[in-house]
Structure formats: structure tokens, C-alpha cells
mmCIF file of C-alpha atoms in Angstrom:
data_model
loop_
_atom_site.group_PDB
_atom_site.id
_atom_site.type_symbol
_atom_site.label_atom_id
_atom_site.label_comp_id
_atom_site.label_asym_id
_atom_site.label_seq_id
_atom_site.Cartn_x
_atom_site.Cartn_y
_atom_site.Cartn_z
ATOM 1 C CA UNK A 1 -39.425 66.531 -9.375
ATOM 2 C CA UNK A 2 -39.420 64.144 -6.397
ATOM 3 C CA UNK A 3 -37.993 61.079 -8.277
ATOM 4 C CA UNK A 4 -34.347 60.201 -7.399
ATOM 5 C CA UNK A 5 -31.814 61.551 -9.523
ATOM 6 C CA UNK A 6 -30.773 58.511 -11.771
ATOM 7 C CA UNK A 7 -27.078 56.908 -11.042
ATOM 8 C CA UNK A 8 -24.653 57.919 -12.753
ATOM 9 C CA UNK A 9 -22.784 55.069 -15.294
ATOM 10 C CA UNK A 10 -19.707 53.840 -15.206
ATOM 11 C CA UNK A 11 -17.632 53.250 -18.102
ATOM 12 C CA UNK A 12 -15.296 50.828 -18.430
ATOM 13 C CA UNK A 13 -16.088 47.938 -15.580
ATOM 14 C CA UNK A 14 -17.058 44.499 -16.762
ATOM 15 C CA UNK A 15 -20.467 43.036 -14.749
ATOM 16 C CA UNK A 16 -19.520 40.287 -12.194
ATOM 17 C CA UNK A 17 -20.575 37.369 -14.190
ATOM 18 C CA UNK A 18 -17.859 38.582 -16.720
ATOM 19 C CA UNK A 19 -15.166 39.336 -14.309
ATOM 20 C CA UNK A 20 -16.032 35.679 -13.424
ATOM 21 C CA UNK A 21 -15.725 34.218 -16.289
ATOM 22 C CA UNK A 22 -12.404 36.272 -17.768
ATOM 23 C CA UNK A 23 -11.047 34.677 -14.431
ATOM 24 C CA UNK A 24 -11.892 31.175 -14.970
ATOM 25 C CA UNK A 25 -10.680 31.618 -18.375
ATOM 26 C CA UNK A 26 -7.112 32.772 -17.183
ATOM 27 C CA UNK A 27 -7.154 30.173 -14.665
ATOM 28 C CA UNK A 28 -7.970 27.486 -17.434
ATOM 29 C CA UNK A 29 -5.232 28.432 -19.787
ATOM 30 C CA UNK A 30 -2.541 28.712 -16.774
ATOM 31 C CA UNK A 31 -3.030 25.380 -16.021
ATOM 32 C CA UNK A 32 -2.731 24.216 -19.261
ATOM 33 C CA UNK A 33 0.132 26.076 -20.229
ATOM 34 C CA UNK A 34 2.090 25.400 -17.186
ATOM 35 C CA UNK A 35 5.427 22.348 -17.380
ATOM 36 C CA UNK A 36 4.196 18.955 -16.258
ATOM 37 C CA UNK A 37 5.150 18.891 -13.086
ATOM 38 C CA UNK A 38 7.118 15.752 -12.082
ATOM 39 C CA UNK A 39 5.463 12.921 -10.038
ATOM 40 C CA UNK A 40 6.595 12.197 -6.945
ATOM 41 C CA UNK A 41 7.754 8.696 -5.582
ATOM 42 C CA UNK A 42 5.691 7.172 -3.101
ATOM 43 C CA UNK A 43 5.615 8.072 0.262
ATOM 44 C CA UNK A 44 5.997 4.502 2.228
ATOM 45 C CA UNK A 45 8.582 1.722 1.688
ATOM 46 C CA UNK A 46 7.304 -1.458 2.153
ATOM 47 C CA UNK A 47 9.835 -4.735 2.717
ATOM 48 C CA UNK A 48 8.732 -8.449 4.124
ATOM 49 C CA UNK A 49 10.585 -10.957 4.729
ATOM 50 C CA UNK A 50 8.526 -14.302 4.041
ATOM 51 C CA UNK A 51 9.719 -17.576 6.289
ATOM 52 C CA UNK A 52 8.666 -21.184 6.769
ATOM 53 C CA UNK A 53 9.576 -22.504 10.345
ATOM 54 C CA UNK A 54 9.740 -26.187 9.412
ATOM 55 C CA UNK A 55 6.954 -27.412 11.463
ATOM 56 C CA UNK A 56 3.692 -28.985 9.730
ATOM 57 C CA UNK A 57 0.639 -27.357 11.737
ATOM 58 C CA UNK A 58 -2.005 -25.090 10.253
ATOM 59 C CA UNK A 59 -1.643 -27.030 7.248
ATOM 60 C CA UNK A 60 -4.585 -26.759 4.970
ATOM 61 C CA UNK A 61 -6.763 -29.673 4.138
ATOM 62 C CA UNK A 62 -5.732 -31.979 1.481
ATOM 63 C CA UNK A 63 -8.707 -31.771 -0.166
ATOM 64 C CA UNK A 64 -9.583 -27.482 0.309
ATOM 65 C CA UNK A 65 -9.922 -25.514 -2.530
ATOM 66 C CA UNK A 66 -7.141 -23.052 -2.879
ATOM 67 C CA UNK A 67 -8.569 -19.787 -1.580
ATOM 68 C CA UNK A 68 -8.894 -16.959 -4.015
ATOM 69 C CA UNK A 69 -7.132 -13.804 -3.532
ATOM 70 C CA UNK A 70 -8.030 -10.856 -5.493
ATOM 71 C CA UNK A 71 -6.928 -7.534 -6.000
ATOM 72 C CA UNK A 72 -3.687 -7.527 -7.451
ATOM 73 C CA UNK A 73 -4.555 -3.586 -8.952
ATOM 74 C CA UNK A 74 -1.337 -1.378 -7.195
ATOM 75 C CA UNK A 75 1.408 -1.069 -9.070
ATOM 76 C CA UNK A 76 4.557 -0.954 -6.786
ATOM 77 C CA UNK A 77 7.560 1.478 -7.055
ATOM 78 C CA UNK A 78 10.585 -0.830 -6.338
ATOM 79 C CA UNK A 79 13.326 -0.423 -3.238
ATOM 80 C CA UNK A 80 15.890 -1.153 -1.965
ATOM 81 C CA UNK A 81 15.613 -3.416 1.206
ATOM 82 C CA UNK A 82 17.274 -1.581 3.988
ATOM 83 C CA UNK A 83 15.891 -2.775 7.380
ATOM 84 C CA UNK A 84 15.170 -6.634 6.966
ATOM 85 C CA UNK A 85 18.244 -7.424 5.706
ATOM 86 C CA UNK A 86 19.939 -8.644 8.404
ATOM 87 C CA UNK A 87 16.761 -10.154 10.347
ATOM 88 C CA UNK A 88 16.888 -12.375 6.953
ATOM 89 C CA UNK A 89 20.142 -13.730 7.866
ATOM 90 C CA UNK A 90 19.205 -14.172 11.478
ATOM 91 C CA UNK A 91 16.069 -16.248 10.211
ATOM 92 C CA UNK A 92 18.349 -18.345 8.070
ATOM 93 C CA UNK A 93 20.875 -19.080 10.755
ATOM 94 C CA UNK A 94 18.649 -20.109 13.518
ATOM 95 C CA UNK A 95 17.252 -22.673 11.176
ATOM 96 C CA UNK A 96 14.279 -20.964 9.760
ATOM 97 C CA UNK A 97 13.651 -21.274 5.585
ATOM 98 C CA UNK A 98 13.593 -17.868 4.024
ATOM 99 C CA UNK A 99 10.935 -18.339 1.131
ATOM 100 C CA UNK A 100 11.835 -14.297 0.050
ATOM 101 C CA UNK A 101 12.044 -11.093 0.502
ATOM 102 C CA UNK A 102 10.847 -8.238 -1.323
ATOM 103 C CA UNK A 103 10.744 -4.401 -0.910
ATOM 104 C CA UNK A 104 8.704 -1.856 -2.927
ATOM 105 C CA UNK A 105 7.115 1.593 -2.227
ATOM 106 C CA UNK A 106 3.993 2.535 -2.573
ATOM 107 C CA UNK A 107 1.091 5.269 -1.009
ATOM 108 C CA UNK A 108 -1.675 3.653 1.565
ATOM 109 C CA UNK A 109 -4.797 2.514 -0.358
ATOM 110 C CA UNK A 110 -8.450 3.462 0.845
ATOM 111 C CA UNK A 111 -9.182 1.994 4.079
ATOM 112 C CA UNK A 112 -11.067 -1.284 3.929
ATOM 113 C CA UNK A 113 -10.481 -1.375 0.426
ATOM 114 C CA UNK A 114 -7.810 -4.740 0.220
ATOM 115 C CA UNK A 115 -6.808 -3.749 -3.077
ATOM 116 C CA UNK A 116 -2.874 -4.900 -2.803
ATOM 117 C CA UNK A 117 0.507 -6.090 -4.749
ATOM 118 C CA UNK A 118 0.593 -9.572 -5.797
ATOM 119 C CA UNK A 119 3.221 -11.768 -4.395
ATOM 120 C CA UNK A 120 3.832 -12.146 -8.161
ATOM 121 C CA UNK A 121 4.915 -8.981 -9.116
ATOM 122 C CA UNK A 122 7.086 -8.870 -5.641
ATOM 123 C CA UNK A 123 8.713 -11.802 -6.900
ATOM 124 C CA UNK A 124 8.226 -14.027 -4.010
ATOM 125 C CA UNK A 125 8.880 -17.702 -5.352
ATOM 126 C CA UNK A 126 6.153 -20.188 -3.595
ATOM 127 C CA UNK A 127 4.055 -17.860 -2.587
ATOM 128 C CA UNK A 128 0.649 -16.537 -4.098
ATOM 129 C CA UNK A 129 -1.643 -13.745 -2.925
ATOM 130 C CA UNK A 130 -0.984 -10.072 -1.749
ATOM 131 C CA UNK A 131 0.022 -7.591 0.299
ATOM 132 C CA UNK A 132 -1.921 -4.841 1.187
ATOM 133 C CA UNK A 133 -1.266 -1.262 2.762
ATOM 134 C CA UNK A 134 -4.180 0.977 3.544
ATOM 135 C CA UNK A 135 -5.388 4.035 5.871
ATOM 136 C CA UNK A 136 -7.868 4.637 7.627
ATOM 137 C CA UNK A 137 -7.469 6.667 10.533
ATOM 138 C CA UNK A 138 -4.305 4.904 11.295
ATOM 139 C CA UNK A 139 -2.064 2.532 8.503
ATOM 140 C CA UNK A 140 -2.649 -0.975 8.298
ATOM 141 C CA UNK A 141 -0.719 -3.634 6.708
ATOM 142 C CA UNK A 142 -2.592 -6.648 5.843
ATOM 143 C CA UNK A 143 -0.826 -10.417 4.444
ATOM 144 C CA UNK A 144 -3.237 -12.732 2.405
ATOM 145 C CA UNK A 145 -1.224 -15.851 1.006
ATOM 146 C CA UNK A 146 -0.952 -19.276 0.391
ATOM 147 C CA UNK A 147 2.849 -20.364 0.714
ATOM 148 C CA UNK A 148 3.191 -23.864 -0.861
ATOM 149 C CA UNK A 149 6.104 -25.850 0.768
ATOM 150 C CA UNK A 150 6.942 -30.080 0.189
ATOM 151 C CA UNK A 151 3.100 -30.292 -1.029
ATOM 152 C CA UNK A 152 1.586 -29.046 1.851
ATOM 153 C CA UNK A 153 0.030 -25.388 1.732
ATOM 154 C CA UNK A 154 -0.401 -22.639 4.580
ATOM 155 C CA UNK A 155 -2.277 -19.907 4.438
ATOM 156 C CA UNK A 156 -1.665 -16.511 6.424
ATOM 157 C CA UNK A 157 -4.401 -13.841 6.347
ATOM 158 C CA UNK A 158 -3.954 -11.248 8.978
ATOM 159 C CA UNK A 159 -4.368 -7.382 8.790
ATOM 160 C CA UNK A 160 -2.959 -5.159 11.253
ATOM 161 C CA UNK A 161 -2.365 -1.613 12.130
ATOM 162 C CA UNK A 162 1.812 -0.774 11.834
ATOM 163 C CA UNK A 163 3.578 1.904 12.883
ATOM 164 C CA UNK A 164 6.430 3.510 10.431
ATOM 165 C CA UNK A 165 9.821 2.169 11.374
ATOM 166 C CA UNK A 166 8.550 -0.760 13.513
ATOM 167 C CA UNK A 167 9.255 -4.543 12.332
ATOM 168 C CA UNK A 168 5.980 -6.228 12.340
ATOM 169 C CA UNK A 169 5.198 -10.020 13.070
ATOM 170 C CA UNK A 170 2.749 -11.783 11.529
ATOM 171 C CA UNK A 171 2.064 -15.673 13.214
ATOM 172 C CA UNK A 172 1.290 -18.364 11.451
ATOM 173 C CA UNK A 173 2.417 -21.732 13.010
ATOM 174 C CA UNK A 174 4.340 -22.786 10.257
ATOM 175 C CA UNK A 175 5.405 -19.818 8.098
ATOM 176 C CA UNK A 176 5.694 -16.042 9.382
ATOM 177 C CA UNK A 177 6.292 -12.777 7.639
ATOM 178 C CA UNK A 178 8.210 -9.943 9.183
ATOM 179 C CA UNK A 179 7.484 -6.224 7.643
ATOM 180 C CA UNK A 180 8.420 -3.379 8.263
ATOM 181 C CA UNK A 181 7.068 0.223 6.874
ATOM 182 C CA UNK A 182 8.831 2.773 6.517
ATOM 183 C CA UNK A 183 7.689 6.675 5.650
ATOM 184 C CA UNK A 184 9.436 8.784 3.492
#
């Protein structure tokens, strides 16, 4: 006979595809019957310190609609303030009006994205609009909002890249914010 002698069978071992599929099985039911594992806090502390400087320019128009500010859709972790503290008090006693001052934690969002915390939920009295926290290839901080002050209104949008554990400035001519971000 010159036909090749036929292979001999072996008992006992599954074919790949159900190897494979025994495995995803196992895998499946692990994860399911593993403990929920705990969620971790947020990775960045965020505080600001919100001020008015007393003088009148880069007052908005009388008449101009108020601008609209979406994208109050993160849900901050709250902090305690730890860095801005005292600049508050060095705002106050050089004659500056602290408006507020909030402090909250939270991951970056997507960058470009502007989705932010509302000056509402930070608790920031006068004030409407966000604060946003994103990365990109670096971390940027962005300020969008109206603060409303003896019937005149001001409105500071500026986004910049921060640095963790650097107090930030953002310039308005008559109200400022001061932030600071901090990792861990």
C-alpha cells in the first residue's frame, strides 16, 4: 500500500473552538462571581477662589442677553479646600470682594469636550456657569461665568492648560478666579 498510514486519535482533548469557549465561559462566571470592587475617589482636587476687584470695566451691555452656559453633566466629589485658603484671606484684606470659594474632586473630562460642574452645585452665591477640567495631551482648566455684582454683570470665559500644584490666574478686569489643581 503506498497511502499514508492514517493518524492515530487522540482521546480525551477538546477541539480549539471548545477549549475557547470553556475559557470564555470560566472567564464570564469569574467576573461575575467576584466582590464589587470599591470605586475609587477621583484623582484631581479642584478649589477656586472667585473675586470681584471693585472696578466697573468689562461690564456687559445693559441690554445683552445673558449668555448660555451648558453642560452642567459632572458630578463632583466634594473637598476640603487646602491651598486657597489663605490666598482668600489675602484677597479680602487687600480690599478685594471674595464672591466664594469652592473645592471638589473630580477626573479630567474628554478633551474639547466642556462638559463641567455648575457654579450651582459648587455653591458659589452670584455666580452662574461652570467649571471645566479636561485632558488632552496636557490638563486644562477652563472658567465660563457670569458673576452678577450691584446690577452690573461680568463675564469670564477663559480655558487654560494648569499644571498640578500651581495656583492659576484667570483676568478679568473686574472679577478674577484663582485655582489651583491638585493630583492625587
Amino acid at each position: 500500500m503506498t497511502g499514508a498510514a492514517p493518524s492515530p486519535r487522540i482521546t480525551g482533548m477538546k477541539s480549539p473552538s471548545g477549549i475557547a469557549r470553556r475559557l470564555a465561559l470560566a472567564a464570564v462566571l469569574a467576573a461575575v462571581a467576584l466582590p464589587a470592587l470599591p470605586q475609587s475617589s477621583p484623582g484631581y482636587s479642584i478649589e477656586i477662589v472667585v473675586f470681584r476687584n471693585g472696578g466697573d470695566a468689562g461690564a456687559m451691555a445693559a441690554g445683552e442677553p445673558r449668555p448660555v452656559i451648558t453642560g452642567d453633566d459632572v458630578a463632583p466629589v466634594p473637598a476640603q479646600s487646602r491651598k486657597l485658603g489663605g490666598a482668600a484671606g489675602r484677597l479680602t484684606r487687600n480690599g478685594l470682594q471674595v464672591i466664594g470659594q469652592a473645592s471638589w474632586k473630580q477626573d479630567p473630562t474628554a478633551w474639547n469636550s466642556r462638559r463641567g460642574v455648575s457654579t450651582q452645585r459648587l455653591g458659589l452665591p452670584g455666580v452662574t456657569g461652570k467649571v471645566f477640567f479636561e485632558r488632552g495631551q496636557y490638563l486644562h482648566l477652563g472658567v465660563d461665568i457670569v458673576v452678577e455684582d450691584g446690577g452690573k454683570r461680568y463675564r469670564l470665559n477663559e480655558v487654560r492648560r494648569v499644571k498640578a500644584d500651581e495656583i492659576h490666574y484667570f483676568d478679568h478686569p473686574a472679577v478674577g478666579v484663582l485655582a489651583v489643581v491638585t493630583s492625587g
